[in-house]
Tab-separated table of C-alpha atoms in Angstrom:
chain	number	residue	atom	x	y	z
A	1	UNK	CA	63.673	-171.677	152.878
A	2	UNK	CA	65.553	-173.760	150.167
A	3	UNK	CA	66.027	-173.056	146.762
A	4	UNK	CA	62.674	-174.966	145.848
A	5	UNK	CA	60.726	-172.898	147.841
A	6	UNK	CA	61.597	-169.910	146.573
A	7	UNK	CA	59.618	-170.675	143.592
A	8	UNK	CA	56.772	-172.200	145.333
A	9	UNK	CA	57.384	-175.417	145.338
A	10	UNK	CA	57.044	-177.500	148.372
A	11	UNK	CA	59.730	-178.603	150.780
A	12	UNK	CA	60.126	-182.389	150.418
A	13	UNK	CA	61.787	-185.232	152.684
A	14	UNK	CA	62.814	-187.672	150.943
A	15	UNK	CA	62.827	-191.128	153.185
A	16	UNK	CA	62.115	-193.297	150.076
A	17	UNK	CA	65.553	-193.414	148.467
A	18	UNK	CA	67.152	-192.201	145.636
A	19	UNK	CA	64.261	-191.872	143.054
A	20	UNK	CA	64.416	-190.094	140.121
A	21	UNK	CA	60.570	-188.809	140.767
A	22	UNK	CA	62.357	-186.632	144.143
A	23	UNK	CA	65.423	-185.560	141.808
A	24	UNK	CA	67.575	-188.699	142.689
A	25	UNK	CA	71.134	-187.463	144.883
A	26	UNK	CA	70.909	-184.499	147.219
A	27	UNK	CA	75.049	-183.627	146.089
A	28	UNK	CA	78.119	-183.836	148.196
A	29	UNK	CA	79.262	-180.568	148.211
A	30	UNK	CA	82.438	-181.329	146.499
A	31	UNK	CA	80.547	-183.170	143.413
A	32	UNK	CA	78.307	-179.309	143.715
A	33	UNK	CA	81.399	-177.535	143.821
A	34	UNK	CA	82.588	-179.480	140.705
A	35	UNK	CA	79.559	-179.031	139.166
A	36	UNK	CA	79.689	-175.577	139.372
A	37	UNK	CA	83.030	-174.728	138.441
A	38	UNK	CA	82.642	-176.814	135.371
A	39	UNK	CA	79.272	-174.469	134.421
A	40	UNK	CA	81.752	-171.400	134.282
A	41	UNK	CA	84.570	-172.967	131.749
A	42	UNK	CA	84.633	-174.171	128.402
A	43	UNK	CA	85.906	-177.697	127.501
A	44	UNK	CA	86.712	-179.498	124.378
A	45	UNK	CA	83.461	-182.118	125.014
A	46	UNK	CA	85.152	-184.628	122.855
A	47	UNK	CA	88.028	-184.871	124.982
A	48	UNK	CA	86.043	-184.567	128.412
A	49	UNK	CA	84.033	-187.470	127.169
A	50	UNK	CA	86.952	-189.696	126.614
A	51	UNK	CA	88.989	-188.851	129.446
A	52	UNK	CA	85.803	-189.565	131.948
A	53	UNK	CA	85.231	-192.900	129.858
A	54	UNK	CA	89.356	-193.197	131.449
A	55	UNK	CA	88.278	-192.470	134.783
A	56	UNK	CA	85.127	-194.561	134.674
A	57	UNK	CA	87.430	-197.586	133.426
A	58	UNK	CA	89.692	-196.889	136.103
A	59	UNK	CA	86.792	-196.892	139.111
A	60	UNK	CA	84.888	-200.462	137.587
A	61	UNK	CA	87.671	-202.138	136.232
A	62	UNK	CA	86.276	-201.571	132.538
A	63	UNK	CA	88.601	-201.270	129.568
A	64	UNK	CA	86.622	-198.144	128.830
A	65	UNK	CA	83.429	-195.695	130.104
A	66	UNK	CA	81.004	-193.856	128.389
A	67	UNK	CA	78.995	-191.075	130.148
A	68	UNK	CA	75.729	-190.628	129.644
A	69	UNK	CA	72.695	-188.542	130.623
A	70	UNK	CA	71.055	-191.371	132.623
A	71	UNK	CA	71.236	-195.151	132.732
A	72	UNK	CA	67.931	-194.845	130.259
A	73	UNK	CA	69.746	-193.176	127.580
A	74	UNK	CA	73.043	-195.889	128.800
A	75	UNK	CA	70.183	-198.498	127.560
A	76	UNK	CA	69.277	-196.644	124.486
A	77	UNK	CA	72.911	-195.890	123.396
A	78	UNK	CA	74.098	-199.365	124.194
A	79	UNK	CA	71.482	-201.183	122.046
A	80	UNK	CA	72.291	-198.386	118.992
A	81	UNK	CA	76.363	-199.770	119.436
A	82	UNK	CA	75.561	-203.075	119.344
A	83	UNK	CA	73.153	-202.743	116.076
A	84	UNK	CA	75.237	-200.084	114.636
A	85	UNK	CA	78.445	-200.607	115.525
A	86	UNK	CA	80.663	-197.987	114.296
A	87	UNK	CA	79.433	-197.281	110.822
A	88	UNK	CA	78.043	-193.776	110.619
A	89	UNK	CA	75.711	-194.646	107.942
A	90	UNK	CA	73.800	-197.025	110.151
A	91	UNK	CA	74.549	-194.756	113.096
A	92	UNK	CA	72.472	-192.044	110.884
A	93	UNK	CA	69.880	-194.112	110.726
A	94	UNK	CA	68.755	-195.554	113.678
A	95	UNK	CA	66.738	-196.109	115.343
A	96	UNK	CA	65.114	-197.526	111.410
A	97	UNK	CA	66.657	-200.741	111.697
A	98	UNK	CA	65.059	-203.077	109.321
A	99	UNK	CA	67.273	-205.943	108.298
A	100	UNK	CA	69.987	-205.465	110.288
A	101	UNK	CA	70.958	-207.557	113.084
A	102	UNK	CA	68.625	-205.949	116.033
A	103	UNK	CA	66.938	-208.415	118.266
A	104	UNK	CA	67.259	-207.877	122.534
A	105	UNK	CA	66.715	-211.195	123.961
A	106	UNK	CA	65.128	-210.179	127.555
A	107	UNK	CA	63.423	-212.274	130.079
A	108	UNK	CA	59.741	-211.596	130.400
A	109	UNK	CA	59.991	-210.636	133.931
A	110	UNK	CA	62.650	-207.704	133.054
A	111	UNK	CA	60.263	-205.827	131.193
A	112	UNK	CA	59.781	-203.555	133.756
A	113	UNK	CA	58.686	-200.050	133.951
A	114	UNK	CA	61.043	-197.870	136.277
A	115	UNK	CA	59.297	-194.680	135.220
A	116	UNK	CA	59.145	-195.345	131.531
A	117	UNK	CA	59.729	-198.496	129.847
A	118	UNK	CA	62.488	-200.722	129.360
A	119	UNK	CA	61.432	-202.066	126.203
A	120	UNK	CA	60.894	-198.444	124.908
A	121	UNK	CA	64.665	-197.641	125.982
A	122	UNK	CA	65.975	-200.683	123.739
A	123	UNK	CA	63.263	-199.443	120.623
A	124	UNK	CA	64.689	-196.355	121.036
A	125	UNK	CA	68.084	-197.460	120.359
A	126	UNK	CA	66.975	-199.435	117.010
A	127	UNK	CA	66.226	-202.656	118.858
A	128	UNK	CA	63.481	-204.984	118.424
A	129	UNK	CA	62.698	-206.829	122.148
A	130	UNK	CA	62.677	-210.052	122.387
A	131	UNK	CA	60.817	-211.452	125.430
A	132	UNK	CA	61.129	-214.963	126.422
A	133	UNK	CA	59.666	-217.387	128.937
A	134	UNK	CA	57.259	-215.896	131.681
A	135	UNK	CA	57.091	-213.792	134.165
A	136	UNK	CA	58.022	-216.021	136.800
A	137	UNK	CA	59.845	-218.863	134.609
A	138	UNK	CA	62.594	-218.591	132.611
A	139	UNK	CA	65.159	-221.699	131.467
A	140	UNK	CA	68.374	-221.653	129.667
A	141	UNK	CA	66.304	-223.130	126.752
A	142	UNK	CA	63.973	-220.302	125.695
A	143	UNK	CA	67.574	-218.217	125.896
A	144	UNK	CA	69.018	-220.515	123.275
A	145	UNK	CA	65.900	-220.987	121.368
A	146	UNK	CA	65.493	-217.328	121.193
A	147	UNK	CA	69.034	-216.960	119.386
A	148	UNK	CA	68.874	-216.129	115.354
A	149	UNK	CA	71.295	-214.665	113.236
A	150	UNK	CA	69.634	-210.921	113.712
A	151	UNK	CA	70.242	-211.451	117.821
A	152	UNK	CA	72.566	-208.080	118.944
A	153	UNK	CA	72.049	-208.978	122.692
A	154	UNK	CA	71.155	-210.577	125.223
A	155	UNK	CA	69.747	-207.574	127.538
A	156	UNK	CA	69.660	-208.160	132.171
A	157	UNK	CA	67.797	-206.270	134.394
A	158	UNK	CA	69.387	-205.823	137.999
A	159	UNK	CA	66.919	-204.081	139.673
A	160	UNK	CA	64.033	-204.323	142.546
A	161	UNK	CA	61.693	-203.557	140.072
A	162	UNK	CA	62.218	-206.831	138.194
A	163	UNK	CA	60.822	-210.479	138.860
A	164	UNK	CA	63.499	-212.661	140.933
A	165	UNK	CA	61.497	-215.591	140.917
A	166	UNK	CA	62.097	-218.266	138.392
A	167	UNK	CA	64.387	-216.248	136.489
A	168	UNK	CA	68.267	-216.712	134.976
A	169	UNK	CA	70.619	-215.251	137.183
A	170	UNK	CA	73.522	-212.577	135.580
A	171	UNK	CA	76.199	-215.709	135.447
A	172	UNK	CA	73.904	-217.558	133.772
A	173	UNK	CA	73.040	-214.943	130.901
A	174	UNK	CA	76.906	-214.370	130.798
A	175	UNK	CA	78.146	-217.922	130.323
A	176	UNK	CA	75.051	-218.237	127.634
A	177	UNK	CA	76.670	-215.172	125.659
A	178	UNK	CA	80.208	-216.028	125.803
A	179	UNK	CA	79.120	-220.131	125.153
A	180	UNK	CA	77.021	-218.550	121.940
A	181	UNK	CA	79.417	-215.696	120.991
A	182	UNK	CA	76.965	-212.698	121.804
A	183	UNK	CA	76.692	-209.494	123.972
A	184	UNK	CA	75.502	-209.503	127.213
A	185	UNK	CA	74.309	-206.300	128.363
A	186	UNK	CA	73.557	-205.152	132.096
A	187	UNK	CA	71.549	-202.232	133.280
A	188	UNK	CA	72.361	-201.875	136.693
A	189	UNK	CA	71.352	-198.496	137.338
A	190	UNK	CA	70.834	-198.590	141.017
A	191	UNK	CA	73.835	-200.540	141.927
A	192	UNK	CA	76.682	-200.317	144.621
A	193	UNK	CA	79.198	-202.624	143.478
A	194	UNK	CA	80.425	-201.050	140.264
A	195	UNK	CA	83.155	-203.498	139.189
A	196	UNK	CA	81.256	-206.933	140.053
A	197	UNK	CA	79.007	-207.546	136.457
A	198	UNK	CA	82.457	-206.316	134.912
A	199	UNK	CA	84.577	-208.629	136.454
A	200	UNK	CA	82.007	-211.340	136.234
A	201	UNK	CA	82.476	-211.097	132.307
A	202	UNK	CA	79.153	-209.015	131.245
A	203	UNK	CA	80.239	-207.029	127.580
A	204	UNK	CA	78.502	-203.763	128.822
A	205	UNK	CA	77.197	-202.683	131.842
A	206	UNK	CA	75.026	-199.377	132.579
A	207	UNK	CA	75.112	-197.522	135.798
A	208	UNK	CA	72.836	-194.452	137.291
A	209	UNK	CA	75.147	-191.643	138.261
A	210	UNK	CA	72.519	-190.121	140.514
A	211	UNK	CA	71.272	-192.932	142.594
A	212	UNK	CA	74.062	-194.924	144.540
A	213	UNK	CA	76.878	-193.055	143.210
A	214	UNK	CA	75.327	-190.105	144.849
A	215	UNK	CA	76.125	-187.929	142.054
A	216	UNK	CA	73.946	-185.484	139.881
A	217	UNK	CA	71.470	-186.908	136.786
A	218	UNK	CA	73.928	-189.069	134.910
A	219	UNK	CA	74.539	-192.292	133.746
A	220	UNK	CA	77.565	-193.654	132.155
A	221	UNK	CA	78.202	-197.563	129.928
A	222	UNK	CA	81.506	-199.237	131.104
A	223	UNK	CA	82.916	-202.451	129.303
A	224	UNK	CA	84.554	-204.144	126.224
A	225	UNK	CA	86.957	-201.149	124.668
A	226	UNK	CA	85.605	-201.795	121.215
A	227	UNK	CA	81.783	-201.694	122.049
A	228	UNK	CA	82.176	-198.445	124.242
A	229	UNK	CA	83.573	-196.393	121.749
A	230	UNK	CA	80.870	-197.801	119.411
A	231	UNK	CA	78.735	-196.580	122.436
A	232	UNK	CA	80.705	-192.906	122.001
A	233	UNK	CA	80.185	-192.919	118.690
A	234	UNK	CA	76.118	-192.941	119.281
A	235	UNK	CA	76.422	-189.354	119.781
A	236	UNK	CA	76.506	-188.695	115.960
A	237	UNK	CA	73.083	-190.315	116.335
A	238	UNK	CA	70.312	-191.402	118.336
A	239	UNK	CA	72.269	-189.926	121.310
A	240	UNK	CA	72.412	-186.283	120.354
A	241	UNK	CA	68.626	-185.969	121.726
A	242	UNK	CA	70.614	-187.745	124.645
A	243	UNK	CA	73.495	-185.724	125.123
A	244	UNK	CA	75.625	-185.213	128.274
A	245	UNK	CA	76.461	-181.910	129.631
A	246	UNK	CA	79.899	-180.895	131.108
A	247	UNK	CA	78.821	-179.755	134.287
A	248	UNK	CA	76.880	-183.596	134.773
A	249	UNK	CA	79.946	-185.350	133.523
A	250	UNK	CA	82.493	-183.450	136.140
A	251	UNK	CA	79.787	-184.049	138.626
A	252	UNK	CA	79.673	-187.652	137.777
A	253	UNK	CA	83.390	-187.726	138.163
A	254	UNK	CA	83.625	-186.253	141.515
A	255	UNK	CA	81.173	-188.526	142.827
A	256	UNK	CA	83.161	-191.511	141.397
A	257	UNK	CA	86.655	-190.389	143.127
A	258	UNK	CA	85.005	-189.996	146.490
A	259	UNK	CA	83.043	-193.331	146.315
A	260	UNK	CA	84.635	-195.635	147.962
A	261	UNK	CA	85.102	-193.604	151.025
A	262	UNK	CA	81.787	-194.258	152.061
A	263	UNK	CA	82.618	-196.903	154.819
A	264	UNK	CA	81.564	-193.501	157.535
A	265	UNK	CA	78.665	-192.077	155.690
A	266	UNK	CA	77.269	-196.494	155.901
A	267	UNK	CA	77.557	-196.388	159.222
A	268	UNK	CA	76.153	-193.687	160.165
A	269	UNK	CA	73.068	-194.224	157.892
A	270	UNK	CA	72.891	-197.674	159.879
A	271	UNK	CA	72.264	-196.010	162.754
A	272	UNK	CA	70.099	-193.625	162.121
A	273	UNK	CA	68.026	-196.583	160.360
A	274	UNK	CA	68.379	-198.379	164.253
A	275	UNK	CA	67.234	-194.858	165.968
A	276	UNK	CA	64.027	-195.001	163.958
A	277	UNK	CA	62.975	-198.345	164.963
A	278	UNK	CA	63.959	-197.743	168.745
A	279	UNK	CA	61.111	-194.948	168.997
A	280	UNK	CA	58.641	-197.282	167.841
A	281	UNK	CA	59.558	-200.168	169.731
A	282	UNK	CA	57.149	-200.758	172.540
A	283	UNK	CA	54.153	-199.059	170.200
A	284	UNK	CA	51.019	-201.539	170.401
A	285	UNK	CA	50.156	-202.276	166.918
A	286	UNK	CA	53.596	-201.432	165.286
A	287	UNK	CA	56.024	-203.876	164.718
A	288	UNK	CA	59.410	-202.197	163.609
A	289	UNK	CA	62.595	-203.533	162.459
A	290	UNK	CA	65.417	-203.048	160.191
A	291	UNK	CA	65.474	-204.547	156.663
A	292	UNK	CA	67.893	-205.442	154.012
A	293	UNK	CA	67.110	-203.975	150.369
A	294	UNK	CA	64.626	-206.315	148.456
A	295	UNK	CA	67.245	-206.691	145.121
A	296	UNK	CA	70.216	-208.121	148.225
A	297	UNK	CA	72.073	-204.105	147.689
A	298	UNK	CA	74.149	-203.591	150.802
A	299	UNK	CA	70.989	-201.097	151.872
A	300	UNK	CA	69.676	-201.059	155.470
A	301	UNK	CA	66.311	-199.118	155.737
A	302	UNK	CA	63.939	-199.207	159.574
A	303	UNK	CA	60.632	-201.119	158.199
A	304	UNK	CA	57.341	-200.320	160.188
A	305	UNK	CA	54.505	-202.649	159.726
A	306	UNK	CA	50.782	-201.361	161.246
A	307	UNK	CA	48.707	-203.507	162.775
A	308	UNK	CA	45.646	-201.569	160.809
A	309	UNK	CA	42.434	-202.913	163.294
A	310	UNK	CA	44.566	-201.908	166.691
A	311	UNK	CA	45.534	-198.596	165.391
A	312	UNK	CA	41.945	-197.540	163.343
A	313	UNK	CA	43.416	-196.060	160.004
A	314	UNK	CA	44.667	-197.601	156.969
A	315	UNK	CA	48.398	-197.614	155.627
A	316	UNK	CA	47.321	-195.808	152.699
A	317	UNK	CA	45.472	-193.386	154.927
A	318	UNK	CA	49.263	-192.891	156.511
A	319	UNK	CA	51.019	-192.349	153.766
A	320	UNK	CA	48.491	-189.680	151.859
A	321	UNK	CA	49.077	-187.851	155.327
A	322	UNK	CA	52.651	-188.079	155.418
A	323	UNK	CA	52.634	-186.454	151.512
A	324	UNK	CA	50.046	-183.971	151.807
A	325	UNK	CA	51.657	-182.665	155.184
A	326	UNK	CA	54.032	-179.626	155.471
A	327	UNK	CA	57.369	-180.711	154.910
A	328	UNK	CA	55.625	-183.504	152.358
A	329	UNK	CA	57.772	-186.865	153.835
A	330	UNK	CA	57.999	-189.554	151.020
A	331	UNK	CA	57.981	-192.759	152.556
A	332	UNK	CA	59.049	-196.177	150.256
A	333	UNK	CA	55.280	-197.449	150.185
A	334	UNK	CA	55.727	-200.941	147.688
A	335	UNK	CA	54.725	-202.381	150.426
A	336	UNK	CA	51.260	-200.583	151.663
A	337	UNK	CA	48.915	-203.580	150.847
A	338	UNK	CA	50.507	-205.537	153.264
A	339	UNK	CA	50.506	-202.598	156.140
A	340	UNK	CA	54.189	-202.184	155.761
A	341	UNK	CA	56.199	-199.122	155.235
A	342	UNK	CA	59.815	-198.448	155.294
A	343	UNK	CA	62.352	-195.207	155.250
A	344	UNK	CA	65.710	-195.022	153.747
A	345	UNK	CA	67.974	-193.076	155.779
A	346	UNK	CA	69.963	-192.818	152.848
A	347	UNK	CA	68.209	-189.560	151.189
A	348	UNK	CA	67.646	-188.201	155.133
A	349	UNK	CA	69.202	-184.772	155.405
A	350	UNK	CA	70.379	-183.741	159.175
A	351	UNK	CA	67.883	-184.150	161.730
A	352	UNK	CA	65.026	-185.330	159.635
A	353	UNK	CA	64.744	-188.446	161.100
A	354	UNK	CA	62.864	-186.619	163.974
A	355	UNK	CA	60.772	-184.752	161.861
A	356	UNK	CA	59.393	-188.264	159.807
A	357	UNK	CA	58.987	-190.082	163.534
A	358	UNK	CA	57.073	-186.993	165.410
A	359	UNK	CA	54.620	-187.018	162.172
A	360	UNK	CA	54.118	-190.601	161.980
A	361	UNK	CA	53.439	-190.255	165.788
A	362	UNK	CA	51.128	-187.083	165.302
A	363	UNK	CA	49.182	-189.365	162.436
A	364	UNK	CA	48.543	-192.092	165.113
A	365	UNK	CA	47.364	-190.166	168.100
A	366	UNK	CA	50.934	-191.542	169.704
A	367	UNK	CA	52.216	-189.386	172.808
């Protein structure tokens, strides 16, 4: 019995990947043991804060790092820095930002929802959003006609939630801000390269502590030294409802020391990935294979795509079963309409594997 079941809540595998909804990272248990040590100390939170904005520097390539409670509140806290700057007065009063410089350029097909709003994030910073082109079609010209003198940023979405079709690519945004003088922000929560929008000349970028980085719910801003410590100073404001506790931030820093020693923990996911497609290999009306992750991330998950007539149930029908079983498996399911599931072994804790292939078998009558 875990922790969670103590309390009556039930026991969850997670073969979707690291999703906020499921609670993100199951923890290394040196980030845990950081995590907990830190909940029985005191700290000066000031000087935590900047000496983790150090380390974070040190692990992108950043001149600086801010930590955060999530890569949400990274969005919300970066827009208030670039409106605000460091003047307290205006930091008091955001997110009221009425005739100051506060327009987000965005691409139409960034306004995404990854569990709340994007556009929401940036309001809630002080910005106002400014969409441009479609959802699918995007050219360097509605960028630049976009541009006023209250533009703050121009605002990228890196995720598989976003459109890819038709729209500006990171080095594009980036050579429009530094060709027009403005920010270019990047939220790219669920990223594994950390140092590559940095190094590619983006102002700020804003990472997820608890999804690749396999640490607890956390976020932090890395970037130009003079906007992250207008990003600090957000605290005094709009990010106090936002604020970052010392056990997250120690936990964040753990993870970040051990992540690049990950080659191992890759392979071994790869594998185990391979393992699940070899048991349903020869299965009439399954066709199983391994895929790469949908936004190009260095992710390997096993795919299984059902052949709906041959096997006499619905996809949806499969998944419902999977959730409402006992252990409840969570399956990534974008992809039901088109009879296609996959499962990350990512999130897989020991032996699980099994478990997910036996039920899937069970569901389909499959000896």
């Amino acid at each position: 019995m875990n922790i969670y079941q103590k309390y009556g809540l039930k026991q969850i595998i997670n073969a979707s990947g690291k999703m906020t909804a499921l609670g993100g990272s199951a923890l290394n248990s040196m980030v845990a043991r950081a995590m907990f040590e830190a909940a029985q100390d005191y700290v000066d939170m000031q000087e935590l804060t900047i000496k983790a904005g150090k380390i974070i520097a040190e692990m992108t390539t950043a001149e600086d790092g801010c930590p955060t409670v999530g890569a949400a509140a990274g969005i919300a806290i970066s827009t208030a820095a670039l409106i605000a700057g460091k003047n307290l007065t205006l930091i008091e009063r955001l997110p009221y930002s009425e005739g100051l410089s506060n327009e987000i350029i965005i691409q139409k097909g960034h306004l995404i929802n990854f569990g709340a709003s994007i556009a929401q994030m940036i309001r809630l910073g002080g910005g106002r959003v400014v969409e441009v082109g479609q959802v699918n079609h995007v050219k360097k010209d509605h960028i630049l006609e976009s541009i006023s003198e209250k533009t703050a940023a121009i605002f990228y979405v890196k995720s598989h939630h976003a459109a890819k079709k038709g729209m500006l690519s990171t080095s594009e945004i980036i050579e429009i801000g530094r060709e027009k003088n403005i920010p270019v922000i990047i939220d790219a929560a669920a990223e594994e390269d950390i140092k590559k929008y940095i190094q590619n000349g983006a102002n700020l970028v804003i990472y997820s502590g608890g999804k690749a980085i396999g640490g607890p719910t956390s976020g932090f801003i890395c970037g130009e030294k003079e906007l992250v410590e207008a990003c600090r100073l957000q605290y005094l404001g709009v990010g106090r409802a936002m604020k970052v506790g010392k056990e997250q931030i120690m936990g964040l820093i753990a993870a970040l020391e051990i992540y690049y020693d990950r080659v191992e923990t890759k392979q071994e996911e790869l594998q185990k990935a391979k393992w699940i497609v070899e048991q349903f290999k020869n299965i009439q009306g399954i066709t199983a294979s391994i895929i790469q992750d949908e936004a190009g991330r260095e992710i390997y998950r096993a795919q299984l795509k059902f052949d709906e007539k041959k096997l006499k149930i619905s996809t949806d029908e499969i998944i419902n079963k999977l959730e409402r079983g006992e252990p409840s498996i969570f399956i990534r399911n974008y992809y039901a309409n088109l009879g296609i599931i996959s499962i990350d072994p990512r999130t897989l804790l020991s032996g699980q594997e099994k478990i997910i292939v036996n039920r899937i078998k069970e569901i389909l009558n499959i000896q």
